[in-house]
Structure formats: C-alpha cells, structure tokens
Short mmCIF file of C-alpha atoms and ligand atoms in Angstrom, two decimals:
data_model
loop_
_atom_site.label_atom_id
_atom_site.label_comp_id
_atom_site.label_asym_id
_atom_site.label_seq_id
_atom_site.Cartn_x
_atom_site.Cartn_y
_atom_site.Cartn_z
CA UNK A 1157 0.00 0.00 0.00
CA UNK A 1158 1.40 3.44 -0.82
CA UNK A 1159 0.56 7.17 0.00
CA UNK A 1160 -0.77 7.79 -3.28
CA UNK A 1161 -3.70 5.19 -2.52
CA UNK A 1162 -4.24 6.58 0.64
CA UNK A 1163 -4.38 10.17 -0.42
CA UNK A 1164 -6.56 8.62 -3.00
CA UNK A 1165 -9.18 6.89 -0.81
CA UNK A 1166 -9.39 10.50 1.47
CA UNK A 1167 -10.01 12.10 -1.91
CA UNK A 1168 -12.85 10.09 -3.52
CA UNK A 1169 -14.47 9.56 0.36
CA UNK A 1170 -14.70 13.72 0.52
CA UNK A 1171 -16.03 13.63 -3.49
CA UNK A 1172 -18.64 10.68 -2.44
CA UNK A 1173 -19.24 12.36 0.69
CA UNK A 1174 -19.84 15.79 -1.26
CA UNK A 1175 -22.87 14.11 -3.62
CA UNK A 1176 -25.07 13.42 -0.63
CA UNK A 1177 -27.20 10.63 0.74
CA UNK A 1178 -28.67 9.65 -2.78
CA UNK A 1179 -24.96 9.23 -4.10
CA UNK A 1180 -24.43 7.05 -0.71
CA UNK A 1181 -27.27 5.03 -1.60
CA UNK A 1182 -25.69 3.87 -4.95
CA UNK A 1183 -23.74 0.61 -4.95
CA UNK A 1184 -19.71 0.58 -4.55
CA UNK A 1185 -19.30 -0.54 -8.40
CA UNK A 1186 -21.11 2.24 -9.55
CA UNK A 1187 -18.56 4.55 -8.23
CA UNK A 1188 -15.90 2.12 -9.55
CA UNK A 1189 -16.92 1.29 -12.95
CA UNK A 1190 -14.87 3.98 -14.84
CA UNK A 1191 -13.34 3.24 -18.72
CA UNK A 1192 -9.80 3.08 -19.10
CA UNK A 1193 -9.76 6.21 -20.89
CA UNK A 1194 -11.59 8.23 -17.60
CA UNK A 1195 -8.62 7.06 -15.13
CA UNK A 1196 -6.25 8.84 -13.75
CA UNK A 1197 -2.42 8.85 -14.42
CA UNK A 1198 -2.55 7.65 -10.89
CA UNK A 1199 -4.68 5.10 -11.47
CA UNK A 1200 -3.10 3.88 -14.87
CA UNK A 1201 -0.21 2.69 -12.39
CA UNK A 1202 -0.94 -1.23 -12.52
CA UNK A 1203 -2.91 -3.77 -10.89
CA UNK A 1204 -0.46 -3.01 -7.05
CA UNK A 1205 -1.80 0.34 -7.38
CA UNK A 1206 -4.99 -1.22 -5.70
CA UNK A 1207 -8.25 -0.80 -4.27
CA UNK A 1208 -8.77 1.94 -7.81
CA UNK A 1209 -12.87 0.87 -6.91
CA UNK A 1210 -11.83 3.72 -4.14
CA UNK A 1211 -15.24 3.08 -2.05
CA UNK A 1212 -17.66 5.48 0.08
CA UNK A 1213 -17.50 3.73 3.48
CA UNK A 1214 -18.18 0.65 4.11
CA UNK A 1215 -16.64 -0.49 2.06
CA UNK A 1216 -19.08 -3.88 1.30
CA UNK A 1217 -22.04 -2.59 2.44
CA UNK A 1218 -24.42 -4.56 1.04
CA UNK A 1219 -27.55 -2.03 2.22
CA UNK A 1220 -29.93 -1.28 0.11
CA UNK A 1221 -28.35 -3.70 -2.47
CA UNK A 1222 -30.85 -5.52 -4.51
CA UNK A 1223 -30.43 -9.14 -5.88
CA UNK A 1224 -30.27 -7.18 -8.95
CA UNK A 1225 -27.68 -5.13 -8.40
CA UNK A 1226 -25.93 -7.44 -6.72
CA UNK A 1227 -25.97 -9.93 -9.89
CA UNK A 1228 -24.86 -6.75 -11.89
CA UNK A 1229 -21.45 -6.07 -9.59
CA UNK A 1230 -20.27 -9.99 -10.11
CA UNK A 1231 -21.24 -9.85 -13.94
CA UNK A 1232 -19.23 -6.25 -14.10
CA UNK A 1233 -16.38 -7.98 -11.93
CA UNK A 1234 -16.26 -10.91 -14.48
CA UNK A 1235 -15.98 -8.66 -17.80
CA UNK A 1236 -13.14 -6.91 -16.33
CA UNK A 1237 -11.73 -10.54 -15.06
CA UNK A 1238 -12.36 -11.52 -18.99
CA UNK A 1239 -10.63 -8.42 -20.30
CA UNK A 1240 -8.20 -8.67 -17.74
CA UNK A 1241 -9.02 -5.23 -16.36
CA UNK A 1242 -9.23 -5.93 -13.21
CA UNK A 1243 -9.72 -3.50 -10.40
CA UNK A 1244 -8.58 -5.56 -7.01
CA UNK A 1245 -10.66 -3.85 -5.20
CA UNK A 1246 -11.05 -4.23 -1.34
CA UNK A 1247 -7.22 -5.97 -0.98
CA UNK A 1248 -5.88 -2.50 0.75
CA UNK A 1249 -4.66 -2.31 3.91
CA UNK A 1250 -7.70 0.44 4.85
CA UNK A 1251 -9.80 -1.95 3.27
CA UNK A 1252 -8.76 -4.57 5.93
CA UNK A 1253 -8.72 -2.43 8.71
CA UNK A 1254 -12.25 -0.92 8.01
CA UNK A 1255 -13.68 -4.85 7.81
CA UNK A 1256 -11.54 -6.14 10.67
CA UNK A 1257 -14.78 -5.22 12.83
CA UNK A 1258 -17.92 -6.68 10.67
CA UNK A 1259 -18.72 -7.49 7.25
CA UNK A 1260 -21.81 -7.20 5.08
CA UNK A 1261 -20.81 -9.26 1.64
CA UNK A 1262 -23.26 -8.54 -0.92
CA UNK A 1263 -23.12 -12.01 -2.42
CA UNK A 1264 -23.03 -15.79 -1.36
CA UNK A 1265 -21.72 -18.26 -3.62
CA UNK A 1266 -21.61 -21.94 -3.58
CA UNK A 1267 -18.90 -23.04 -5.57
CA UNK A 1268 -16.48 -25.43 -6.57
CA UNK A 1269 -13.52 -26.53 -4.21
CA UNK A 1270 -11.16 -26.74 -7.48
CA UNK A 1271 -8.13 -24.50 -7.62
CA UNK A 1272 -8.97 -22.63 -10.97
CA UNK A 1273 -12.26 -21.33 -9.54
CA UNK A 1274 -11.81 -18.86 -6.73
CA UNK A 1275 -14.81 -16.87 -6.69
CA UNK A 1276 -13.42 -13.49 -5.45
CA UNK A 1277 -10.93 -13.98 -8.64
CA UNK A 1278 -13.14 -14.72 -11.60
CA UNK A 1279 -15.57 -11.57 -10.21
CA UNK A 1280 -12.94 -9.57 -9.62
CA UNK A 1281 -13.89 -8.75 -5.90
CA UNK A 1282 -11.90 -8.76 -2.47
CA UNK A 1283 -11.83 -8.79 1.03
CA UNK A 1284 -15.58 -8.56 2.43
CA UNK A 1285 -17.39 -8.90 -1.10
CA UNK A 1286 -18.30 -12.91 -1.14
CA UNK A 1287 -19.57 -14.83 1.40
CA UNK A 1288 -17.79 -18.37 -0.26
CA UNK A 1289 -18.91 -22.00 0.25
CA UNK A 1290 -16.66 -24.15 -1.75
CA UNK A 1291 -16.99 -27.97 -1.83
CA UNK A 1292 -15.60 -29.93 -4.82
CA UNK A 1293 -19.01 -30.51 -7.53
CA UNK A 1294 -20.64 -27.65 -5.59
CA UNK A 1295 -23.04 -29.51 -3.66
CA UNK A 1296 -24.83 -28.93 -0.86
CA UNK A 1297 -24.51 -30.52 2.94
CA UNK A 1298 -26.28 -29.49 5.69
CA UNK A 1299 -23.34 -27.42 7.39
CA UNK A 1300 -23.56 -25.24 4.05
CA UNK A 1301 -27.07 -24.70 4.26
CA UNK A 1302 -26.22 -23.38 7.65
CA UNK A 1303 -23.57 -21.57 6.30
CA UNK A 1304 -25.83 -19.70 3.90
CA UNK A 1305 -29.11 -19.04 6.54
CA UNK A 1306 -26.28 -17.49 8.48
CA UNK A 1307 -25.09 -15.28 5.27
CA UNK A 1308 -28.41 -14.42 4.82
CA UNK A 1309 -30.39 -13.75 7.85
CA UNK A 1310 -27.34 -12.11 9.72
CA UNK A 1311 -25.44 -10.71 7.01
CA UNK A 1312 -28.40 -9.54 5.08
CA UNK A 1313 -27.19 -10.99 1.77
CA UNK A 1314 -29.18 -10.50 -0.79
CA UNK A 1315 -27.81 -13.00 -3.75
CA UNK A 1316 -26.72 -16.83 -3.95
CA UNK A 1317 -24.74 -18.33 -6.67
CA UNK A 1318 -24.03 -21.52 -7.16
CA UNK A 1319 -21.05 -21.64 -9.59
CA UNK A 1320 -20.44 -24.55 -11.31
CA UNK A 1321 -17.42 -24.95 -14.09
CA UNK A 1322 -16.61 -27.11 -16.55
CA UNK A 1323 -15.10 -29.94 -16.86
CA UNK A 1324 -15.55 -30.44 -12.86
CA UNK A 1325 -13.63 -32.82 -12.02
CA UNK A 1326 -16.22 -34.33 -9.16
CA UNK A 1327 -18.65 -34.67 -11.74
CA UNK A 1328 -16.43 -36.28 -13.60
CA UNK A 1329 -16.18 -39.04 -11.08
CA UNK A 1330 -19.37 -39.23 -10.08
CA UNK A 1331 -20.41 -39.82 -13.70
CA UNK A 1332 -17.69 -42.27 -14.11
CA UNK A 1333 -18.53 -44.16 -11.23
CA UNK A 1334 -21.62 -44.56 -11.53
CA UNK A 1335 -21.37 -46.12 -15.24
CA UNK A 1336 -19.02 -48.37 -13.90
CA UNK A 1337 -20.64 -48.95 -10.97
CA UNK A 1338 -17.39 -49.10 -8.75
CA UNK A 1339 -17.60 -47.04 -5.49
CA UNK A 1340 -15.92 -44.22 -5.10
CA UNK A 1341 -12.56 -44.85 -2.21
CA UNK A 1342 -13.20 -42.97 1.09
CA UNK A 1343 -15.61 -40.24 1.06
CA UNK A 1344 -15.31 -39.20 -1.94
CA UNK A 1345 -18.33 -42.00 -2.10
CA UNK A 1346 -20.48 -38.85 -0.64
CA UNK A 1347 -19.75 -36.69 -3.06
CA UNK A 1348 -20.69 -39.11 -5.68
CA UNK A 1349 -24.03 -39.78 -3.97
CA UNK A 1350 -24.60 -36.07 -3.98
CA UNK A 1351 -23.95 -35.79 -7.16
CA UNK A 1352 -26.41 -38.87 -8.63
CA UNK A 1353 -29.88 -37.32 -8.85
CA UNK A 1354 -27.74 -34.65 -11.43
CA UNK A 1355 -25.71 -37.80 -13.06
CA UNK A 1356 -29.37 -39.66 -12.94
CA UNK A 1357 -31.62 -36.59 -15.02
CA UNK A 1358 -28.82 -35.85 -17.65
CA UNK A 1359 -27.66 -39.17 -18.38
CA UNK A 1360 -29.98 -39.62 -21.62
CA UNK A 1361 -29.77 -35.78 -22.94
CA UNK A 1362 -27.49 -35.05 -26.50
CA UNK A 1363 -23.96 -33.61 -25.78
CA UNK A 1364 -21.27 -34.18 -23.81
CA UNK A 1365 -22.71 -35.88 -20.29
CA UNK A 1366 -20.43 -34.40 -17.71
CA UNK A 1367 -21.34 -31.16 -19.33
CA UNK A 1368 -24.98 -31.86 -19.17
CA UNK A 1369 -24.86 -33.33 -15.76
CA UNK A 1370 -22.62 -30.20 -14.25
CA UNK A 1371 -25.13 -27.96 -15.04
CA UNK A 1372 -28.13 -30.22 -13.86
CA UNK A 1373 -26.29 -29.98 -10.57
CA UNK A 1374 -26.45 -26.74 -10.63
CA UNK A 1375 -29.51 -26.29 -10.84
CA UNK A 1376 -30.55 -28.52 -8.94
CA UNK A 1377 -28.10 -27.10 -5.99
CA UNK A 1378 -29.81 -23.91 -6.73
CA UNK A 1379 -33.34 -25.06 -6.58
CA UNK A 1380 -32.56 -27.00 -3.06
CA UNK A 1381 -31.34 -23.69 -1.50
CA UNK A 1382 -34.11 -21.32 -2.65
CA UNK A 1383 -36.50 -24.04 -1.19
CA UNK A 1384 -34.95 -24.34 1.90
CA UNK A 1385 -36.87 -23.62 4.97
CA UNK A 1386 -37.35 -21.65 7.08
CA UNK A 1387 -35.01 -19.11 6.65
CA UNK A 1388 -33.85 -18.70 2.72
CA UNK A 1389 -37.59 -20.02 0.82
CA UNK A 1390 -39.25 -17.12 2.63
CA UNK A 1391 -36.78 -14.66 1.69
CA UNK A 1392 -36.83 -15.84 -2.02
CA UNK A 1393 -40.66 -16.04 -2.05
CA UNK A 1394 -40.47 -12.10 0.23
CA UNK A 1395 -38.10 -10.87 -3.21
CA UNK A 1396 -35.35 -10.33 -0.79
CA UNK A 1397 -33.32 -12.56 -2.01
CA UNK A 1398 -32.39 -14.93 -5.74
CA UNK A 1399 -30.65 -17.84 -6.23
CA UNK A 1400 -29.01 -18.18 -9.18
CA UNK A 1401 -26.89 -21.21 -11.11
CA UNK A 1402 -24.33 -19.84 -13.25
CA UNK A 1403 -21.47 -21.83 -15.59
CA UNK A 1404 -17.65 -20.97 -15.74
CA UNK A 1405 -15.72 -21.89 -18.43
CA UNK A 1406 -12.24 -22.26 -17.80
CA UNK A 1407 -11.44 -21.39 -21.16
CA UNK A 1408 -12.95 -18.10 -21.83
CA UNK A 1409 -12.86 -16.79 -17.90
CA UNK A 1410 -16.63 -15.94 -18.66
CA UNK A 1411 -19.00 -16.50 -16.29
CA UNK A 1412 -22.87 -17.81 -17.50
CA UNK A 1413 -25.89 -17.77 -16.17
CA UNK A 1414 -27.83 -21.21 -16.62
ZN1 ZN B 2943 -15.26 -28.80 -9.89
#
C-alpha cells in the first residue's frame, strides 16, 4: 500500500461524501466502474496500485443492495476478469482495517472446491465482497445450508450463486462411477451420492454428459437452496433474495448464467 492510494481513498471519500445521501445510496461498483480512458495517471499505475474501486465507506455494504444489483457487480467484476481489467478492489490495507470489525458481503456463492475457480478472482472482488462456500461438484450438505441461513439472515445478503465450471472434475467421477458402478474410495463415495440425482436426469440428454450433468447440478443445488426452509424459501418467495446457477468456463474466464 502506498501514500498515493491513501491520499486517494481521502479524496474520492470527501467527493462521495460531497454528492449526498442519494450518491451514498448507490452501490460501490457504480462509483468504480470507470473506462480506461476516464482514469487517472494515478490510477493507470498497474494492478499493485490497488483498491482503484476507491469506495464510500463501508466499504461492502451490502444495504440497500438488490439481488439485482448485486448480480450486476459480479457480472461487471467478471468482464473486467475476462478483459483482464481488473480492479482488485477491497485488498488495501484500509480496506482490511475498516472490515476487521464486521462485514456485510453482498453475495453468497456456492462453488467449486477446485483451484482454478476462486470466486473473489473470476468476479474480480476482495476482502468482504463474497460470502464463499466451496466444496468440490458444488453440492450442498447441511453445514452449508447453515452456512448460507447465516449469510443471509445475519449478514443480510441479498444473492446466492451456485457456480459450477466445466469440466468439474467431481462430476467427472461421479459420472464415471456410476457407469461403472465401482464405489468411489473414502468419502469421496459422498460426493458421488450427492452428485447422482444430477448424473441420474442428464444421463440420456445429447452432448457431452459431464457437461450436461454439471449444469443439472447446478440447478438442482440452486433449486434445493431457494427451497430451503425456514429461513432462505421465505426470503426468495419475500423478493429479498435470488438464487441463481451460473457456468464458468475455464477457457474463456466468462462466467454464465444457466
Ligand atoms: Zn469442480
């Protein structure tokens, strides 16, 4: 961290601070959305020259964020992932102190446990921003489920993802194994058992099966969690919060929505 990004936080929190409560009210990626062209000489520095998202404090509020908006701030953060213009926001050392005391992510995401998937990466977020589950073929247990009620009903987050990838390397197995009908060693078993109903549905569609049965997962994984009661079915059904099953592709960087 260096005393230009300081002096630049102070600056843009006087500028927010100057446009009022109905500038406040906006999102922290509308503030941070700027074009290349718009930045300053400053900012044009490189990806150290961090936290360029400068936010109005806090710095994750997720307050009067919709499941909208939040949706829009992780498909923004994946374009400039995609174009490799990414911001880094939220990695600063103010960043850390200002969240060492609470946090209010504005997203929850169930994802993959596999290395090439790290959620605040491919959306271009940082410290604060994601509230991350991550078990290999993103499935659901029960200690997830409590880990999203939690995220939801005390963090007041208003967006789940389930992020599934392909060529998942769980499914994979699970689709394997089940052909064959060998068990899986250890507990890997578990996942595979998790994964069946998905392996089950997609096993007769046209295309490439672990494809087809990834994203059945998904959806599937998605469907359980906006279902689940008490706590996240009467949020969904209250339009406080979506849950939504969305595709990487490891080749492209580019995030879907299934
Ligand atoms: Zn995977």
């Amino acid at each position: 961290m260096c005393d230009t990004c300081s002096s630049m936080d102070r600056r843009k929190f006087l500028q927010h601070s100057a446009l009022g409560l109905a500038a406040l009210a906006l999102p922290q990626w509308a503030f941070g959305a700027k074009s290349e062209g718009s930045k300053s000489k400053d900012e044009k520095k490189g990806p150290k020259e961090e936290n360029r998202a400068a936010p109005a404090k806090p710095a994750n509020s997720n307050q009067k964020v919709t499941p909208e908006e939040a949706m829009a701030r992780l498909m923004e953060g994946n374009k400039r992932f995609v174009s490799t213009k990414m911001f880094h926001p939220n990695e600063s050392l103010d960043a850390r102190a200002r969240l060492a005391t609470g946090q209010a992510p504005f997203a929850a995401i169930l994802g993959c446990a596999d290395s090439r998937v790290p959620p605040e990466i491919v959306f271009d977020h940082g410290l604060g921003d994601i509230f991350a589950v991550r078990v290999a073929g993103n499935i659901l247990e029960d200690a997830g489920s409590g880990s999203f009620e939690y995220a939801v009903e005390h963090l007041g987050v208003p967006l789940i993802v389930v992020l599934a990838h392909e060529r998942c390397g769980a499914v994979k197995a699970a689709v394997d194994g089940i052909e064959s009908g060998e068990v899986a060693p250890g507990h890997i078993a578990e996942l595979v058992r998790k994964l069946k109903p998905a392996v089950d549905k997609s096993k007769d569609a046209p295309g490439d099966k672990y494809e087809n049965a990834m994203r059945e997962n998904a959806k599937r994984m998605a469907a359980e969690l906006a279902g689940l009661e008490p706590i996240l079915k009467e949020k969904v059904d209250g339009g406080k919060l979506k849950v939504v099953a969305m595709r990487y592709d490891l080749d492209t960087g580019i995030v879907e929505v299934l």
